[in-house]
XYZ file of C-alpha atoms in Angstrom:
147
model
C -153.744 150.251 -95.962
C -150.553 148.509 -97.006
C -149.012 151.396 -98.860
C -146.678 154.179 -97.920
C -147.747 157.479 -99.389
C -146.331 160.959 -99.746
C -147.912 163.622 -97.606
C -148.313 166.517 -100.047
C -148.982 169.057 -97.308
C -145.580 168.271 -95.795
C -143.745 167.730 -99.095
C -142.130 164.649 -97.608
C -142.374 160.908 -97.517
C -142.521 159.246 -94.126
C -141.549 155.593 -94.618
C -142.331 154.617 -91.038
C -145.982 155.659 -91.206
C -148.720 153.915 -93.186
C -151.720 155.979 -94.163
C -154.993 154.702 -95.548
C -157.670 156.998 -96.853
C -157.478 160.712 -97.328
C -158.581 163.879 -95.594
C -160.165 164.836 -98.914
C -162.871 162.224 -98.265
C -165.474 162.407 -95.475
C -164.539 158.939 -94.178
C -161.815 158.713 -91.551
C -158.215 158.309 -92.657
C -156.135 155.672 -90.874
C -152.540 156.255 -89.815
C -150.391 153.447 -88.445
C -146.906 153.789 -87.009
C -144.720 152.748 -84.102
C -145.084 154.684 -80.828
C -142.832 157.704 -80.478
C -142.070 158.353 -84.156
C -143.855 161.700 -84.254
C -147.264 160.924 -85.772
C -148.978 163.531 -83.597
C -146.317 166.183 -84.189
C -146.378 165.534 -87.938
C -150.154 165.890 -88.074
C -150.162 168.969 -85.860
C -147.674 170.673 -88.215
C -149.658 169.599 -91.271
C -152.919 170.973 -89.856
C -151.250 174.320 -89.111
C -149.980 174.360 -92.698
C -153.485 173.865 -94.123
C -154.974 176.218 -91.486
C -157.245 173.649 -89.848
C -158.241 173.452 -86.197
C -156.601 170.310 -84.829
C -157.764 168.230 -81.889
C -155.450 165.413 -80.747
C -157.463 163.069 -78.527
C -155.705 160.065 -76.978
C -158.618 157.652 -76.753
C -156.925 155.276 -74.327
C -156.980 158.033 -71.671
C -160.675 158.896 -72.071
C -164.045 157.371 -71.198
C -166.980 156.815 -73.606
C -168.963 159.820 -72.237
C -166.055 162.056 -73.321
C -167.225 161.358 -76.869
C -170.841 160.226 -76.559
C -171.784 162.852 -74.011
C -172.483 162.943 -70.301
C -176.023 161.969 -69.261
C -177.949 164.898 -67.835
C -181.538 164.598 -66.597
C -183.991 167.018 -68.152
C -187.513 166.408 -66.865
C -188.599 162.941 -67.939
C -185.749 162.660 -70.448
C -181.996 162.322 -70.407
C -179.852 164.570 -72.578
C -176.212 163.925 -73.376
C -173.887 166.882 -72.926
C -170.753 166.779 -75.099
C -167.265 167.446 -73.776
C -165.816 170.949 -74.238
C -163.344 169.884 -76.930
C -166.197 168.529 -79.055
C -168.269 171.676 -78.588
C -165.241 173.748 -79.640
C -164.760 171.588 -82.749
C -168.451 171.921 -83.593
C -168.373 175.710 -83.140
C -165.229 176.040 -85.291
C -166.894 174.105 -88.123
C -170.096 176.101 -87.719
C -167.996 179.259 -88.163
C -166.661 177.828 -91.442
C -163.241 176.587 -90.288
C -161.836 173.201 -91.221
C -161.472 170.867 -88.242
C -159.436 167.674 -87.978
C -160.014 165.415 -84.991
C -157.208 162.916 -84.491
C -158.260 159.913 -82.421
C -154.949 158.512 -81.223
C -154.309 155.020 -79.820
C -157.621 153.852 -81.262
C -156.623 150.193 -81.193
C -155.283 150.423 -77.622
C -158.486 151.895 -76.215
C -161.204 149.723 -74.632
C -163.927 148.343 -76.944
C -166.540 150.717 -75.481
C -164.308 153.679 -76.353
C -163.741 152.367 -79.879
C -167.514 152.015 -80.293
C -168.149 155.576 -79.091
C -165.521 156.914 -81.509
C -166.888 154.863 -84.407
C -170.391 156.124 -83.721
C -169.205 159.750 -83.731
C -167.413 159.203 -87.043
C -170.283 157.366 -88.721
C -173.151 159.500 -87.436
C -171.169 162.765 -87.295
C -173.126 163.747 -84.238
C -171.952 165.426 -81.038
C -174.308 165.046 -78.116
C -177.958 164.876 -79.130
C -178.304 167.905 -81.358
C -174.981 169.008 -82.843
C -174.349 167.585 -86.310
C -170.719 167.766 -87.510
C -170.470 169.147 -91.044
C -168.900 166.393 -93.212
C -167.424 169.041 -95.520
C -165.508 170.742 -92.704
C -164.841 168.064 -90.065
C -162.470 165.189 -90.797
C -161.212 162.359 -88.619
C -157.820 160.681 -88.377
C -157.687 157.305 -86.639
C -154.185 156.641 -85.379
C -153.107 153.147 -84.407
C -149.899 151.635 -83.130
C -149.046 148.129 -84.346
C -149.996 145.384 -81.918
C -146.927 143.399 -80.949
């Protein structure tokens, strides 16, 4: 995580952004950079270039059910209904499109939100029954340095 790398899909080097991992691997890639330097805009442009559906989710403005699902009673059980943006990502991948979900401000979000995001990444599950295809769905964790 201490290296600066070239972003081949942009044909540029961004010295103010540190990237760990790769979108070529199923694990989440980590991007670190100061607020306001264009991390989201850079990734949005890159995802358009590689023709991937891009979801930019600012975790610090969401609640854990936005990722883990909203509890919904169903007889003697409780089901968890996923948020629309997750259903759309799931449906895009199911249709064969590449999907990149960028979880922004990961380190500034509450611990419960970080846990919900980590569970989604590790289990690749949306709600109770929708499994995210690890070949088509990738995650970017974006953090801002703590001062």
